[in-house]
PDB file of C-alpha atoms in Angstrom:
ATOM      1  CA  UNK A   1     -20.344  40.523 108.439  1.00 60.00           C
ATOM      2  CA  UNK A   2     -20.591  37.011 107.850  1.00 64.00           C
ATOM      3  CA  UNK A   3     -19.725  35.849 104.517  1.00 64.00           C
ATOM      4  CA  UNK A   4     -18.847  32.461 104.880  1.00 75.00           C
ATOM      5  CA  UNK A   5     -22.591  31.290 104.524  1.00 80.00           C
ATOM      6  CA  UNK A   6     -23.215  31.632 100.183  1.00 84.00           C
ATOM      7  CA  UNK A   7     -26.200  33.233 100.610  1.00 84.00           C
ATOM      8  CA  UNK A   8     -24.722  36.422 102.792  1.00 82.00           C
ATOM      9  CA  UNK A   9     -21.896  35.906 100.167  1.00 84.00           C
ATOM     10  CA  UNK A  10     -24.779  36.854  97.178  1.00 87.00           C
ATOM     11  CA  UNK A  11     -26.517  39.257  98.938  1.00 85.00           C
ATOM     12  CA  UNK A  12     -23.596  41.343  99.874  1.00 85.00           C
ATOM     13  CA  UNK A  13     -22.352  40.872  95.741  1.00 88.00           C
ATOM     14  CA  UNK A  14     -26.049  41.851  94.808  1.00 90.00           C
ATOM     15  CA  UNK A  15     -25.728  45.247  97.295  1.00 90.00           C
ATOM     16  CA  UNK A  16     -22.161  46.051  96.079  1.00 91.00           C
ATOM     17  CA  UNK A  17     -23.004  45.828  92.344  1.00 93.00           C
ATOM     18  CA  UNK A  18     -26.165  47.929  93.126  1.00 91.00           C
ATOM     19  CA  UNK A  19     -23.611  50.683  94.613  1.00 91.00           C
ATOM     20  CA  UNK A  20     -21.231  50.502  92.101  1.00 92.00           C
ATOM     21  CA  UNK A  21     -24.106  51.140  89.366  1.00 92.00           C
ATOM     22  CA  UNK A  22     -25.802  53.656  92.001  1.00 89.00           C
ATOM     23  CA  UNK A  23     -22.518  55.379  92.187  1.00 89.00           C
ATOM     24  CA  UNK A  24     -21.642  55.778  88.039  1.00 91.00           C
ATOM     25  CA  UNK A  25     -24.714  57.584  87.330  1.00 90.00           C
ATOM     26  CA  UNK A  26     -24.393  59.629  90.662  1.00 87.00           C
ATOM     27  CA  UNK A  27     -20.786  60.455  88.693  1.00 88.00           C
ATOM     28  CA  UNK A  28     -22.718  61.036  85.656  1.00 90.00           C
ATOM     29  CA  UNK A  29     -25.288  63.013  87.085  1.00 86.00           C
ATOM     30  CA  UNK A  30     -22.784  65.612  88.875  1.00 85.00           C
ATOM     31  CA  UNK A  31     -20.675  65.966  85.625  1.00 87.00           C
ATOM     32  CA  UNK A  32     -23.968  66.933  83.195  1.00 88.00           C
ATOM     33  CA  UNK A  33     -24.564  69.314  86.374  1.00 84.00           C
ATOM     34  CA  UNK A  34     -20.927  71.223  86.289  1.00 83.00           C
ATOM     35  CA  UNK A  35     -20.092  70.831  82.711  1.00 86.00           C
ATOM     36  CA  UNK A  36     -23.804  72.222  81.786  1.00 87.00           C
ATOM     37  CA  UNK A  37     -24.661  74.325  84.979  1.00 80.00           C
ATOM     38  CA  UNK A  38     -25.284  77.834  84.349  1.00 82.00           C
ATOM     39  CA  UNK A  39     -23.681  78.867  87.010  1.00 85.00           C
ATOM     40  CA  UNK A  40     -20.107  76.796  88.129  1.00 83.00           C
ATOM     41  CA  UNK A  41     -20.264  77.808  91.961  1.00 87.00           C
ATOM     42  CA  UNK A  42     -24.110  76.862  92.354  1.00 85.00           C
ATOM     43  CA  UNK A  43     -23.118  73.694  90.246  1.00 84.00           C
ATOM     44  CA  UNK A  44     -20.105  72.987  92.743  1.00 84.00           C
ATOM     45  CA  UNK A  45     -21.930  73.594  95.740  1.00 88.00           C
ATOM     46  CA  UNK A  46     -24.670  71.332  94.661  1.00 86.00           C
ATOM     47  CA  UNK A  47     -22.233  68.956  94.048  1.00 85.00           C
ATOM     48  CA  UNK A  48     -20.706  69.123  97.474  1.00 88.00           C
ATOM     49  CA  UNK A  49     -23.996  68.675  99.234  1.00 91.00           C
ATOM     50  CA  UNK A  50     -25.049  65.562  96.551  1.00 89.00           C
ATOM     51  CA  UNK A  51     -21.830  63.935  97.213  1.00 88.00           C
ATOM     52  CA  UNK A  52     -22.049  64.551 101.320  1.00 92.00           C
ATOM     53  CA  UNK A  53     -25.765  63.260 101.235  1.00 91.00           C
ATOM     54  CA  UNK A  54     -24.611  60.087  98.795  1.00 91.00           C
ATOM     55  CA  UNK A  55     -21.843  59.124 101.426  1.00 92.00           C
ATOM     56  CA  UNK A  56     -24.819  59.159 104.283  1.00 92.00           C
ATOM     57  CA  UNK A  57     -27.095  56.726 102.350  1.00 92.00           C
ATOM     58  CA  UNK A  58     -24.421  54.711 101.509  1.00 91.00           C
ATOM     59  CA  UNK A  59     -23.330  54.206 105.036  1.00 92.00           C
ATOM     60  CA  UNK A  60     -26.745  53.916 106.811  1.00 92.00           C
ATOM     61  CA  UNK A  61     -27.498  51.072 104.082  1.00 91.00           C
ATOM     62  CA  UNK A  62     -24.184  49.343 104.750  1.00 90.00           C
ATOM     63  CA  UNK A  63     -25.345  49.195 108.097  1.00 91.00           C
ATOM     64  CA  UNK A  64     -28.234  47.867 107.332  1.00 89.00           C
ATOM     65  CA  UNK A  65     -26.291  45.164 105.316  1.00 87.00           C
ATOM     66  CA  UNK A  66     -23.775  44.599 108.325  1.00 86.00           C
ATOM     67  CA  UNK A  67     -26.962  44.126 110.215  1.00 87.00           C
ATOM     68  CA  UNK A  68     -28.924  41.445 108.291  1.00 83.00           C
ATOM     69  CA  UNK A  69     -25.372  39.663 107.812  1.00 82.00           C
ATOM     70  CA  UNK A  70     -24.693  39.189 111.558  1.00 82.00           C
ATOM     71  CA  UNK A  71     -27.585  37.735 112.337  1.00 69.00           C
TER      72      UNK A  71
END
């Protein structure tokens, strides 16, 4: 990634603070489901596969970032 250029600088700040507030309520959201889940394994499994599916999307998009950066 390029960040010398401002622009790239803002877009990659813009995409990082869109994670980070992505990420809280994906935090949130898995802590209503095991603290009010009716059932704690089916809540921690869910959990896993939330968690394994939010690392995927966040590394195709930073791809995607890397990507429009380079060029």
């Amino acid at each position: 990634m390029n960040l010398s250029n401002p622009v790239n600088l803002l877009i990659a700040g813009v995409y990082y603070a869109l994670v980070a507030v992505l990420t809280f309520f994906a935090i949130f959201g898995v802590y209503i489901l095991i603290r009010y889940g009716r059932s704690t394994p089916a809540a921690l499994l869910t959990s896993i596969i939330f968690a394994f599916m939010f690392i995927n999307i966040l590394n195709q998009s930073h791809q995607i970032l890397a990507g429009i950066l380079a060029a």
